[in-house]
Structures are given as C-alpha cells and as structure tokens.
Short mmCIF file of C-alpha atoms in Angstrom, two decimals:
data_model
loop_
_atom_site.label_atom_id
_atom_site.label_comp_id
_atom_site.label_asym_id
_atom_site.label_seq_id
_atom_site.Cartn_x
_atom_site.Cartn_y
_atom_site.Cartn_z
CA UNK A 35 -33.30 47.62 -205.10
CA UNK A 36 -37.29 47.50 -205.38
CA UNK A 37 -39.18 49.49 -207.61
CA UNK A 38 -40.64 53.06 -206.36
CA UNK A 39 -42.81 55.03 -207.43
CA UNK A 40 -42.43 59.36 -207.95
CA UNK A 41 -43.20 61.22 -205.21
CA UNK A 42 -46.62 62.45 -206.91
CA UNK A 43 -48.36 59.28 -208.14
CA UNK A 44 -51.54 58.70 -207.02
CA UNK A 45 -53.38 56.33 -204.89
CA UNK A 46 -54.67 53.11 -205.84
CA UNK A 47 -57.72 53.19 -207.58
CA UNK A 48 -60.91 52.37 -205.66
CA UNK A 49 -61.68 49.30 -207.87
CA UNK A 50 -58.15 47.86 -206.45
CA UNK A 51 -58.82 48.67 -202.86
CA UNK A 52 -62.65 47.19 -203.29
CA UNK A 53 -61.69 43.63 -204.28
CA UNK A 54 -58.64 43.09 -202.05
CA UNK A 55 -60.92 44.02 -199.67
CA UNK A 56 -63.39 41.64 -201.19
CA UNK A 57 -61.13 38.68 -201.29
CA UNK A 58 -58.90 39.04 -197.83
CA UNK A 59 -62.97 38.69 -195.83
CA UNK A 60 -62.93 35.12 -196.99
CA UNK A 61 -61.17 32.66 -194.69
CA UNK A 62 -59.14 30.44 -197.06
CA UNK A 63 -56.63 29.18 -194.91
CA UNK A 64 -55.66 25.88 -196.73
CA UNK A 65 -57.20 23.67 -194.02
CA UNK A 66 -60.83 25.17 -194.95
CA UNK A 67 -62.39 24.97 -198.82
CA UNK A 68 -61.64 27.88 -201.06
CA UNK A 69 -64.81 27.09 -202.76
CA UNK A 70 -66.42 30.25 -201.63
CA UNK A 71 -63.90 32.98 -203.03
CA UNK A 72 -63.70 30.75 -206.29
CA UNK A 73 -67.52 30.91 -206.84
CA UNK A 74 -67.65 35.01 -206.41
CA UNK A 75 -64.71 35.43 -208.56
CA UNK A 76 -65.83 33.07 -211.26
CA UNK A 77 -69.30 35.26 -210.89
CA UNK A 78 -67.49 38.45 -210.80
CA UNK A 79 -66.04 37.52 -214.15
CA UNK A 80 -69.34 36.12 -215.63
CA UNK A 81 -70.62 40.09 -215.21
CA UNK A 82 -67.97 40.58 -217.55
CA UNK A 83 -69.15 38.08 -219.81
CA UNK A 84 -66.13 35.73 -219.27
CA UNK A 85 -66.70 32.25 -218.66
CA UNK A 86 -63.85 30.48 -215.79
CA UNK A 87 -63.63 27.17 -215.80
CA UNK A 88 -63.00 25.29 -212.35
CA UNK A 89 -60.72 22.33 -211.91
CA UNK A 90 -61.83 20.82 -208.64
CA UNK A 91 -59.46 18.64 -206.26
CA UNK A 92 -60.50 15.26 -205.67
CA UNK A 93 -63.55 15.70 -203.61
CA UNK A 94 -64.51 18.23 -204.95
CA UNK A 95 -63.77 20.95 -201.67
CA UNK A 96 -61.79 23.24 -203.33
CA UNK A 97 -60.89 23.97 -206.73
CA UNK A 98 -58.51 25.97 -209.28
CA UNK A 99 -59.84 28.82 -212.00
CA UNK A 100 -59.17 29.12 -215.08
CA UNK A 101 -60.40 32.84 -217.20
CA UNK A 102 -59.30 33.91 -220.33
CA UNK A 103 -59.42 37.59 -220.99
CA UNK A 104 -59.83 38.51 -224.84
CA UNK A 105 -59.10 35.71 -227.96
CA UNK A 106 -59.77 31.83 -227.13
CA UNK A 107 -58.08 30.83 -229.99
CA UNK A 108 -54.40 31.55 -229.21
CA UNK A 109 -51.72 31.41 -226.76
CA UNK A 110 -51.09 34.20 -224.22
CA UNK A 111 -50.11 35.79 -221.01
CA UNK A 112 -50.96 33.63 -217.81
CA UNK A 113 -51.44 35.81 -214.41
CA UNK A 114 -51.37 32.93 -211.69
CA UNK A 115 -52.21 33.10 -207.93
CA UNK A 116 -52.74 30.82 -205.34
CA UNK A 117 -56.11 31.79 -203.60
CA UNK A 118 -55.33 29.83 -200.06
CA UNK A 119 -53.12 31.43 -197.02
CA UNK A 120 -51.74 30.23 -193.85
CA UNK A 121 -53.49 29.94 -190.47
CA UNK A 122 -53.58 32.98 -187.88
CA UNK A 123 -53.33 30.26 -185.28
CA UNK A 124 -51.37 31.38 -181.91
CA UNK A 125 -50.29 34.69 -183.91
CA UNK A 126 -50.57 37.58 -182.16
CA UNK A 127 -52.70 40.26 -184.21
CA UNK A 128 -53.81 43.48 -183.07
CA UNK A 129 -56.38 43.68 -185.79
CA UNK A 130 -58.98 41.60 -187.83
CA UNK A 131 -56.82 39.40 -189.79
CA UNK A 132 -59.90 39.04 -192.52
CA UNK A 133 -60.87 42.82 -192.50
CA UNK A 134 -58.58 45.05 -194.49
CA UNK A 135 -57.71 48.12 -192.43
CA UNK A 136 -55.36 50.99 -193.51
CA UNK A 137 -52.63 52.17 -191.39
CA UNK A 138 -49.34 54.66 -192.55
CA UNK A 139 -49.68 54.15 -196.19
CA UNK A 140 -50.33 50.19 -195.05
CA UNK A 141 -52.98 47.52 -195.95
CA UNK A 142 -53.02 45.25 -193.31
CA UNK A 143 -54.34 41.71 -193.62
CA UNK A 144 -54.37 38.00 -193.78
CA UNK A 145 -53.46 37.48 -197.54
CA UNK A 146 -52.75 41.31 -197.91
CA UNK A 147 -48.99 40.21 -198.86
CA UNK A 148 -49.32 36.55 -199.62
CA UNK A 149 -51.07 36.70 -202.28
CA UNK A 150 -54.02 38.18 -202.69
CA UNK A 151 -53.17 41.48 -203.85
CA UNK A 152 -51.56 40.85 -206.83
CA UNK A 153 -54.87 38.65 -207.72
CA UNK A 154 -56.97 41.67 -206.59
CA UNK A 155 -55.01 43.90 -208.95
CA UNK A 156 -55.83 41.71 -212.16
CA UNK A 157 -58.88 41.19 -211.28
CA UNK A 158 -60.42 44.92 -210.66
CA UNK A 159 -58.00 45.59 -214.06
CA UNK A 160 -60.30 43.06 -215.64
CA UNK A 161 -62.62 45.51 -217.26
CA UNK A 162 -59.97 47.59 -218.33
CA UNK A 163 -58.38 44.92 -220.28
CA UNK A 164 -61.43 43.77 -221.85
CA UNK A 165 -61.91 47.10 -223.15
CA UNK A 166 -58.81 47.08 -224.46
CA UNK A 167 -60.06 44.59 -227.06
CA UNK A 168 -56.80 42.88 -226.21
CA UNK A 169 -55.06 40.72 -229.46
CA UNK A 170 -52.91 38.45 -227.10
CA UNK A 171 -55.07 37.29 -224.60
CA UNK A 172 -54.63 37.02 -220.65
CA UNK A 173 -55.29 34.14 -218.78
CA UNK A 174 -56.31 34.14 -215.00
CA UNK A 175 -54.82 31.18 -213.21
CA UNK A 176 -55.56 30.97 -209.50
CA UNK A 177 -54.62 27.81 -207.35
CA UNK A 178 -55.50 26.43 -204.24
CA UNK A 179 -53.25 24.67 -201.71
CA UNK A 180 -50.14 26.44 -202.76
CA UNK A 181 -49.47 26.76 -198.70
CA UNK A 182 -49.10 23.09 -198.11
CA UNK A 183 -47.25 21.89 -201.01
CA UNK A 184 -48.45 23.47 -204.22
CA UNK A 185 -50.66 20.75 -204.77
CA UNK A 186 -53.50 22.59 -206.85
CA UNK A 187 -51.53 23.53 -209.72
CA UNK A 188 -50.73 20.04 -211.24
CA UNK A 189 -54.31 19.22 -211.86
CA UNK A 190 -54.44 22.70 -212.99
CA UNK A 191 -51.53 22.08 -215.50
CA UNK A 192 -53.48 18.70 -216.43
CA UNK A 193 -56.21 20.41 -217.23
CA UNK A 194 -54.51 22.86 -219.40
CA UNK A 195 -52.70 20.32 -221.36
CA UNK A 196 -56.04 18.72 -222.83
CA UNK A 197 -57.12 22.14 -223.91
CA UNK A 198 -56.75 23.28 -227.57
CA UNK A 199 -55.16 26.42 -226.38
CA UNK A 200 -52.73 27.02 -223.41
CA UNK A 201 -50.73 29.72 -222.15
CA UNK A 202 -47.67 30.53 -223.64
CA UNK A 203 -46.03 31.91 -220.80
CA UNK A 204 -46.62 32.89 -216.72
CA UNK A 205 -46.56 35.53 -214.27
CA UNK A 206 -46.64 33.93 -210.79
CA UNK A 207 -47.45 37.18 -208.93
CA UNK A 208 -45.91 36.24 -205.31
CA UNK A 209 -44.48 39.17 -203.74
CA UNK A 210 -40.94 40.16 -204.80
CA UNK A 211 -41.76 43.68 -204.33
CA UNK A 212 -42.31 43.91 -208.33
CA UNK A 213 -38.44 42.60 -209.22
CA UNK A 214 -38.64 40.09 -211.93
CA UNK A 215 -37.42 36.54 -210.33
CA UNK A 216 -35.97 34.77 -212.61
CA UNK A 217 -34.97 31.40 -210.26
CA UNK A 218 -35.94 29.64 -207.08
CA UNK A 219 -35.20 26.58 -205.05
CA UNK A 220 -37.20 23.30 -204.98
CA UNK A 221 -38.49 21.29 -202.33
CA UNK A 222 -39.37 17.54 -201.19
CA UNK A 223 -40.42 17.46 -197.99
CA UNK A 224 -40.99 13.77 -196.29
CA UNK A 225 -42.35 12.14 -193.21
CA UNK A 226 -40.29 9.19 -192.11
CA UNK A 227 -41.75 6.41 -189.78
CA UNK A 228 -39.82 4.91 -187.39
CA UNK A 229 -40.59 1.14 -186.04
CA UNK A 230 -39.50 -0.05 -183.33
CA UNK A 231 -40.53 -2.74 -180.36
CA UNK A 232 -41.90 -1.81 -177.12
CA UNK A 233 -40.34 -3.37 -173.89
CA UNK A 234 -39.93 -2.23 -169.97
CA UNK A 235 -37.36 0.51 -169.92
CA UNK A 236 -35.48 -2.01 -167.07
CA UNK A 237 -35.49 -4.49 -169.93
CA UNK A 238 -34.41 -2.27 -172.57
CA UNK A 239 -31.83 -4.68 -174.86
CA UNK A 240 -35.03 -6.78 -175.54
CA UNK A 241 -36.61 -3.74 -177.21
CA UNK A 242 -35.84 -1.27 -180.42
CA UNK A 243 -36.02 2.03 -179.51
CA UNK A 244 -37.47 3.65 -182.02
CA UNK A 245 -36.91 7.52 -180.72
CA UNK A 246 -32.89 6.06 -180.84
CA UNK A 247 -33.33 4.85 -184.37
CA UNK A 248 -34.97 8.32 -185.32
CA UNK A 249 -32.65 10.76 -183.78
CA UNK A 250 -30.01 8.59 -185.61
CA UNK A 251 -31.02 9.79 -189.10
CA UNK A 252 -31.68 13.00 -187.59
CA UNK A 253 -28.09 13.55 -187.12
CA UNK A 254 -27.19 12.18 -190.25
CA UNK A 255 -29.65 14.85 -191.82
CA UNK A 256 -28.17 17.54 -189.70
CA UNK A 257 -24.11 16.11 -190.81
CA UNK A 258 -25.54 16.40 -194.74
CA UNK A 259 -26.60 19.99 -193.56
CA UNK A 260 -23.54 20.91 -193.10
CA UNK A 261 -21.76 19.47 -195.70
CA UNK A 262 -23.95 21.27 -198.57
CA UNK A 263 -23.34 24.40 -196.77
CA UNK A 264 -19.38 23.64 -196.64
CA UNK A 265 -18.99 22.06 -200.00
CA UNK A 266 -22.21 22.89 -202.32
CA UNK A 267 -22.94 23.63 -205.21
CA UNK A 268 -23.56 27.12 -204.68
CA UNK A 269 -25.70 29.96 -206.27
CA UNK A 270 -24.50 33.11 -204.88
CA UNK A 271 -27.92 34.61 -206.50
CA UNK A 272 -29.56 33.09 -203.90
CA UNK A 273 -29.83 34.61 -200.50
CA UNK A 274 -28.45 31.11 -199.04
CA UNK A 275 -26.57 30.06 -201.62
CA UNK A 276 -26.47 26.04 -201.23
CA UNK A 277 -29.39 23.74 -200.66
CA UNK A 278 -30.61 23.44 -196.88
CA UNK A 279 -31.39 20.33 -195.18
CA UNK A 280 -34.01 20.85 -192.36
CA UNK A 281 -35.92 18.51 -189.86
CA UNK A 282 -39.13 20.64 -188.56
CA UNK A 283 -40.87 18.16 -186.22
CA UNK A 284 -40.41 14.86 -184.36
CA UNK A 285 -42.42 13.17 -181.65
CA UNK A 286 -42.32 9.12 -180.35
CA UNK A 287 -42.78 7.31 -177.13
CA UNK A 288 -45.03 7.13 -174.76
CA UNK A 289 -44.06 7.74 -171.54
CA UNK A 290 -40.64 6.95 -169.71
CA UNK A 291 -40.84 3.96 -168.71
CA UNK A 292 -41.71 2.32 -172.07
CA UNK A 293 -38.71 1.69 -174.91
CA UNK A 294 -40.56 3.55 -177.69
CA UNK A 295 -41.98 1.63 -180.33
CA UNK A 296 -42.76 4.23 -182.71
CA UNK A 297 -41.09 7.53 -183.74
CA UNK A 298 -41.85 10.16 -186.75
CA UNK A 299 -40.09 13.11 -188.19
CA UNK A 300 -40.45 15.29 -190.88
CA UNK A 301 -37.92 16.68 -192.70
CA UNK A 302 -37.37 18.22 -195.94
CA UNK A 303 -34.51 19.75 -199.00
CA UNK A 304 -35.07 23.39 -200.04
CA UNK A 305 -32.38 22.64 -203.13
CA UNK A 306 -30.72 24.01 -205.39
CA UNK A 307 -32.11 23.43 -209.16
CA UNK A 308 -28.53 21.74 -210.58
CA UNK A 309 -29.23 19.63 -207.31
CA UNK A 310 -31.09 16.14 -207.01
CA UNK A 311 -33.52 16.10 -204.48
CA UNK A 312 -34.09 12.31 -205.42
CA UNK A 313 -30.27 11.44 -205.29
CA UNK A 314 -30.36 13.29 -201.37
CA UNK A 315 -33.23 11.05 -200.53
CA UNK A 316 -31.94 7.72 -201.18
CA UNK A 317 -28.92 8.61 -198.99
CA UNK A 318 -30.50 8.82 -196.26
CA UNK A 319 -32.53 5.81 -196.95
CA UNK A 320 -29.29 3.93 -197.58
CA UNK A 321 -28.09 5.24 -193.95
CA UNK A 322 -30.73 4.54 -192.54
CA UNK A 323 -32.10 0.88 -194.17
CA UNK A 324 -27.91 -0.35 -194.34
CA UNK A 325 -26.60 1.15 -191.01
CA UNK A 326 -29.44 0.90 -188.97
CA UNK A 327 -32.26 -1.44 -190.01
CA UNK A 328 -29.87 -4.73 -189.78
CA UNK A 329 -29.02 -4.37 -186.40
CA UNK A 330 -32.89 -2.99 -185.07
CA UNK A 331 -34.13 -6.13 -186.95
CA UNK A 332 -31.87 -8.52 -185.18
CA UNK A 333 -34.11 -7.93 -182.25
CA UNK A 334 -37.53 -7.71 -184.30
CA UNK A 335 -37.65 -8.62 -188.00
CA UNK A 336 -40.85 -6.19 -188.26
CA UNK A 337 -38.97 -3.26 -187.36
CA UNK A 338 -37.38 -0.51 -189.41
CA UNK A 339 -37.93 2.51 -191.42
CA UNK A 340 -41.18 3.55 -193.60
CA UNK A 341 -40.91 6.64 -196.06
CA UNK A 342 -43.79 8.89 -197.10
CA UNK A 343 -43.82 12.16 -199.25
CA UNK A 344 -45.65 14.90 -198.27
CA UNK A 345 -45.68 17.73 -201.04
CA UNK A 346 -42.61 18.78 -203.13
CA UNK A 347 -42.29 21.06 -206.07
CA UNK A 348 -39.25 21.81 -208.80
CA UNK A 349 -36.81 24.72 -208.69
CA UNK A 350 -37.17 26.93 -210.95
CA UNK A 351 -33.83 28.18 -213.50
CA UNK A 352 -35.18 29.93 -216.51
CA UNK A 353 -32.07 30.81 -219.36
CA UNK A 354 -31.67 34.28 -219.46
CA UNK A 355 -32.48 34.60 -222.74
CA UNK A 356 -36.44 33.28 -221.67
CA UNK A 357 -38.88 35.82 -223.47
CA UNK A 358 -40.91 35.92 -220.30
CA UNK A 359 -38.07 37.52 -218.25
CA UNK A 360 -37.89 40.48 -220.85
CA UNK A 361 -41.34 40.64 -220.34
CA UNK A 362 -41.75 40.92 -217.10
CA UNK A 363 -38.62 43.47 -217.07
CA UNK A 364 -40.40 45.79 -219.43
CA UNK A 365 -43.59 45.60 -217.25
CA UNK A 366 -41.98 46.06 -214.08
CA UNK A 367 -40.24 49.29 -215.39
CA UNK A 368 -36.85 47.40 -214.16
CA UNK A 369 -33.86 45.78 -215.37
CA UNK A 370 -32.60 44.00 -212.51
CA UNK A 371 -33.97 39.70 -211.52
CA UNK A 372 -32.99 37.88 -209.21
CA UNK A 373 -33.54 34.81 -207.51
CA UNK A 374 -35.18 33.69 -204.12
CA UNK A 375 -34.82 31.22 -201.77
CA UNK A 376 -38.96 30.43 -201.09
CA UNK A 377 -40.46 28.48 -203.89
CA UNK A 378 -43.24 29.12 -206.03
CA UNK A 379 -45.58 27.46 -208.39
CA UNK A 380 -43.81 29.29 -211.27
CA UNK A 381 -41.21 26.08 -211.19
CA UNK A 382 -44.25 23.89 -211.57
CA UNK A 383 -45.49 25.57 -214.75
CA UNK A 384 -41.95 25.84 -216.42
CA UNK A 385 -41.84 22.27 -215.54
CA UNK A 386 -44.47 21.65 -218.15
CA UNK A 387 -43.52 23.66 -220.77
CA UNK A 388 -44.93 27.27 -219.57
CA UNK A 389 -41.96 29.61 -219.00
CA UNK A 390 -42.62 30.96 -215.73
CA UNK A 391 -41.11 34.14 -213.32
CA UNK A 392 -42.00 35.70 -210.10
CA UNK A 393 -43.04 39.05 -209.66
CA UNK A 394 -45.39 40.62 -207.42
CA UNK A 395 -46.26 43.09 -204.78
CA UNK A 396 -45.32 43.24 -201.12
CA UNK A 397 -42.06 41.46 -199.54
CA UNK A 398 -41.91 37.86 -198.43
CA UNK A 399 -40.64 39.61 -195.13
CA UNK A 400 -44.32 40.08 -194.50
CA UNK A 401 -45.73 36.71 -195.40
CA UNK A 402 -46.81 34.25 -193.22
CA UNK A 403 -46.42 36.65 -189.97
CA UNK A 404 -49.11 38.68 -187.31
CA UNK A 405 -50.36 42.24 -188.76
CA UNK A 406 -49.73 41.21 -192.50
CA UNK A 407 -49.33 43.77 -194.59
CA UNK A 408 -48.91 45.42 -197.79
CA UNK A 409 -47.97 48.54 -198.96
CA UNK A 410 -50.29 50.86 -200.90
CA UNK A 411 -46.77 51.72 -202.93
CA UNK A 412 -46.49 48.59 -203.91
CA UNK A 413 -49.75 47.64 -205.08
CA UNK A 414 -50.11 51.10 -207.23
CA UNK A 415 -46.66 49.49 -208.45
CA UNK A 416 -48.70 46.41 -209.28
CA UNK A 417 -51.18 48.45 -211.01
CA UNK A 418 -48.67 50.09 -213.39
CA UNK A 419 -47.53 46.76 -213.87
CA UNK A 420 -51.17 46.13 -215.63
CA UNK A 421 -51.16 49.17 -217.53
CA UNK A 422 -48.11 48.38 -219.09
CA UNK A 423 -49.59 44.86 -219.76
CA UNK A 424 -52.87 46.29 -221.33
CA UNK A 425 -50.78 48.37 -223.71
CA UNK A 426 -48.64 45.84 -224.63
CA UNK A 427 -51.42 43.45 -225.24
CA UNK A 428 -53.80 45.69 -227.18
CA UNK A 429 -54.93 45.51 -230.22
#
C-alpha cells in the first residue's frame, strides 16, 4: 500500500507548483541537450548563494549537476534525478505535454511523473533547508540521459570520486509512490549484426541469408526466455519474479528478391541481481558463433555475427540492514520496501560505494505514457518527505 495523506492536509505549496511548472516547459527529451534546464537550475541555486558544479558529457551538449546544500566539508544526503524524459512522438495527448495543467486533483505533464517532480520538490525546499542551517549536508544530484541507458551518472560518479568529499548515501527519487525500494533489476541491452552474402533469391544456396541467421538467435533468445521464467532464480519481491529476456526490434533485407545480406536486432536482459548478465551474453554468442557461424562461413568466410552494447546498468540489492533504507523509511512515514522491476540509477551509485534506494512521487504506471500525470497527493507526500529531511538534518 502507498502512502496517503489525512483527509485535511493542505495543498502543495506555491513554491512546489512554480518550479515543476518551471522545469516540465523545457523540452529535454534525451535526443535534445538538457543544457538549458541545467543552466536555470544551477542559476536558481546561485540566488541562493550555492555554487553547482556541471559535469558535461563528451561534447559538451548536455551535462550533470552537482549542489551541495549546507557543510562542504563532510559526507551527506544525496537527492538524485535524472533531468531528461522520453519523446511525445506518435502519443496521443489531449493537452500541452510541456505546459503543466491541473485536472481532478492531477498535474498533468511530460516529466510530471518521470521525474521531475520529485526534483521540483527539493529544489523549491531549497531555501527552506538552507535556513535550516543544516549540520549534515544535502547534495543535489541530477543526471542526464537516464532514458537511454543511464549514461550520465557514471561520469557523474567519476566526478564525485576525485572530490575530497562525497555523499554518503542516495535518494534516487523515481516514482514509487513514496515506498522505500529497496531492490531492482539490471539491464544490458545489445545490438547484434548479422552478415550475410547477397545472391538472386532463384540462386539462394550460393548466398547467406542473413534475416535466416538472425531469426535463428532470435529463437534461441526467445527458448532462454522461457527457461528463466520456468526454472529461475526467482525473487518473488519482484513483480516478475525471474529475469526477462526480450528482443524489441529487427529489420534486414532489401527487397524479395534479394537473399539478405545484412540483418540487426536488438535485444536485451532485465535480470535479476544474483544473475549474470555477462554469463547470459556469451551464450548466445556461443550459439550463435559455434552453431551458426561455421556453416554461414562455408559459403563466405566474411560472414557472421558482430556484437555491440548499447547501455546497461547494475541491479540494485541493498542488505536490509543498509542505513539508507531506515532512512528513507523514517522519511517516508512508512515501514514497508519493496522492490521493482524498472531500473534506476540508484544501482549505479551503490555500485560505487553510495548506498542507494528508490523513492519518489507518482507511479511508474504513469511514466512514459500520453496525458502524464501526477498527483497533487503525492507530491504534498513528497513535500513531507522534505520536512522530515530538514528536521532530521538540522542543526
């Protein structure tokens, strides 16, 4: 069960409403720089008199941002975000996706959900904890390119491990309607490229087929499918309880005629954390480069199978006796975790030493559809979550 609030609490507080509002208008769908929304929030927070420091990507389009709220000089509480979102493209919304508008105790939006409420809510808190004169201090951590791969917060986390100081633990503030997650699955996604030699369709033995080849491995993904869901290891914690094997796309050939010289899928493992993503991997290489490959290269030596890796990112599997989860219970005003089947960056900053959970507001039912949306419940949720953090904090 979700967190609720009483009947009589109030509405969420005008500096709340103002910056989601503030940060849904920017279009930060991951294909476009988030450069914009980073430069008013790091100016936002130089009115404050906090200095952010941005860790840009590669060239230098989009970048993380990195705040700390109250003392420099020890380890606190990270608040991390990714700032990016998915496209509208061929959704069907009845409203502007990058306008917040209100419906039924509703704020609807591209973002509203996924994740840039929970961002809003620390940052219009900001002030509050400054003023708090906090002893621990809190440090803002939002990410770019989460969407496609979580491939911001590594040079985040490279940054953070030349600094003096880092966080000693994380709040990754996806929406989990406010339970504390304490667990989530990891994923390697990969594009495999398939090559094969083109001939006349009438003279098809002197060609490979390379769509053949492909839907070959295909199947053996789909067999390997079904044997983690018939034989594990399971989690019954998890909403699907084994790991998941799952091609997405596939295309090849040219026209009809033609014995198809080139083929590429995608496929990927949401697994389990006692799994091994890399063990997974190299059976299906083995299928495919031992079964396959020999009798393809018969016919043409230069054909066969090429393997490239798109994005990936650890499960996450904190002990239960991680001080962050009692944390996070204590500022959610719950005792209940669980654990979801949607990864995070939270497994990402555990990875490197920064105990990490989920909790945030809104549902992951609401992510990534038309008419996003979160509730105004859950974001005063979100703010109580904050108060409980400023009090805890204070000094």
């Amino acid at each position: 069960m979700s967190a609720t609030l009483n009947a009589d609490s109030p509405a969420i507080r005008p500096a709340t409403r103002a910056m989601i509002e503030r940060l849904i208008a920017f279009d930060t769908t991951s294909r476009n720089s988030n450069l914009e929304l980073i430069h008013d929030v790091r100016d936002y927070l130089a009115g404050l008199g906090v200095t952010a420091e941005l860790v840009h990507d590669t060239d230098g389009r989009k970048a993380n941002l990195y705040a700390t709220l109250g003392p420099t000089d020890r380890p606190g509480i990270a608040l991390s975000g990714h700032t990016d979102v998915v496209p509208i493209d061929n959704q069907d919304w009845t409203r502007d996706p990058w306008r917040v508008s209100e419906h039924q105790g509703r704020l609807y939006g591209r973002g509203t959900c996924d994740m840039k409420s929970f961002i809003a809510v620390a940052l219009a808190h900001a002030p509050r904890f400054l003023e708090a004169g906090l002893a621990t201090p809190i440090h803002l951590c939002f990410s770019y390119d989460e969407e496609v791969g979580c491939k911001g917060v590594p040079h985040l986390l490279e940054f953070l491990a030349r600094q003096p100081v880092r966080p000693a633990m994380c709040i990754v503030g996806e929406p989990t309607e406010m339970k504390v997650i304490t667990g989530h699955k990891g994923k390697t996604s990969i594009r495999c490229h398939v090559r094969g030699k083109e001939a006349h369709s009438s003279l098809a033995p002197h060609g490979v087929n390379a769509v053949n080849a492909a839907a070959r491995v295909v199947g053996y993904l789909a067999d390997m499918a079904a044997r983690k869901a018939a034989e594990g290891p399971f989690d019954n914690d998890f909403d699907v309880p084994y790991t998941t094997v799952h091609t997405g796309t596939i295309e090849g050939g040219t026209q009809l005629n033609i014995v198809p010289g080139h083929c590429r899928f995608e496929f990927e493992f949401r697994y389990l954390p006692q799994d091994d993503p890399e063990a997974l991997l190299a059976e299906v290489q083995h299928y495919a480069e031992q079964e396959l490959a020999p009798a393809m290269q018969k016919v043409d030596p230069a054909t066969g199978f090429a393997w490239e890796r798109m994005a990936g990112f650890p499960g996450l599997d904190l002990a239960p006796e991680a001080e962050v989860i009692e944390l996070a219970k204590a500022l959610s005003g719950g005792n209940a975790t669980g654990k979801v089947a949607f990864g995070t960056e939270a497994g990402l900053f555990d990875a490197n030493g920064i105990p990490a959970v989920v909790c945030g507001p809104g549902s992951i039912d609401q992510a990534h559809k038309p008419d996003e949306f979160v509730s105004l419940e859950q974001v005063a949720l979100c703010e109580r979550f904050m108060d409980r953090l400023e009090e805890r904090l204070g000094a």
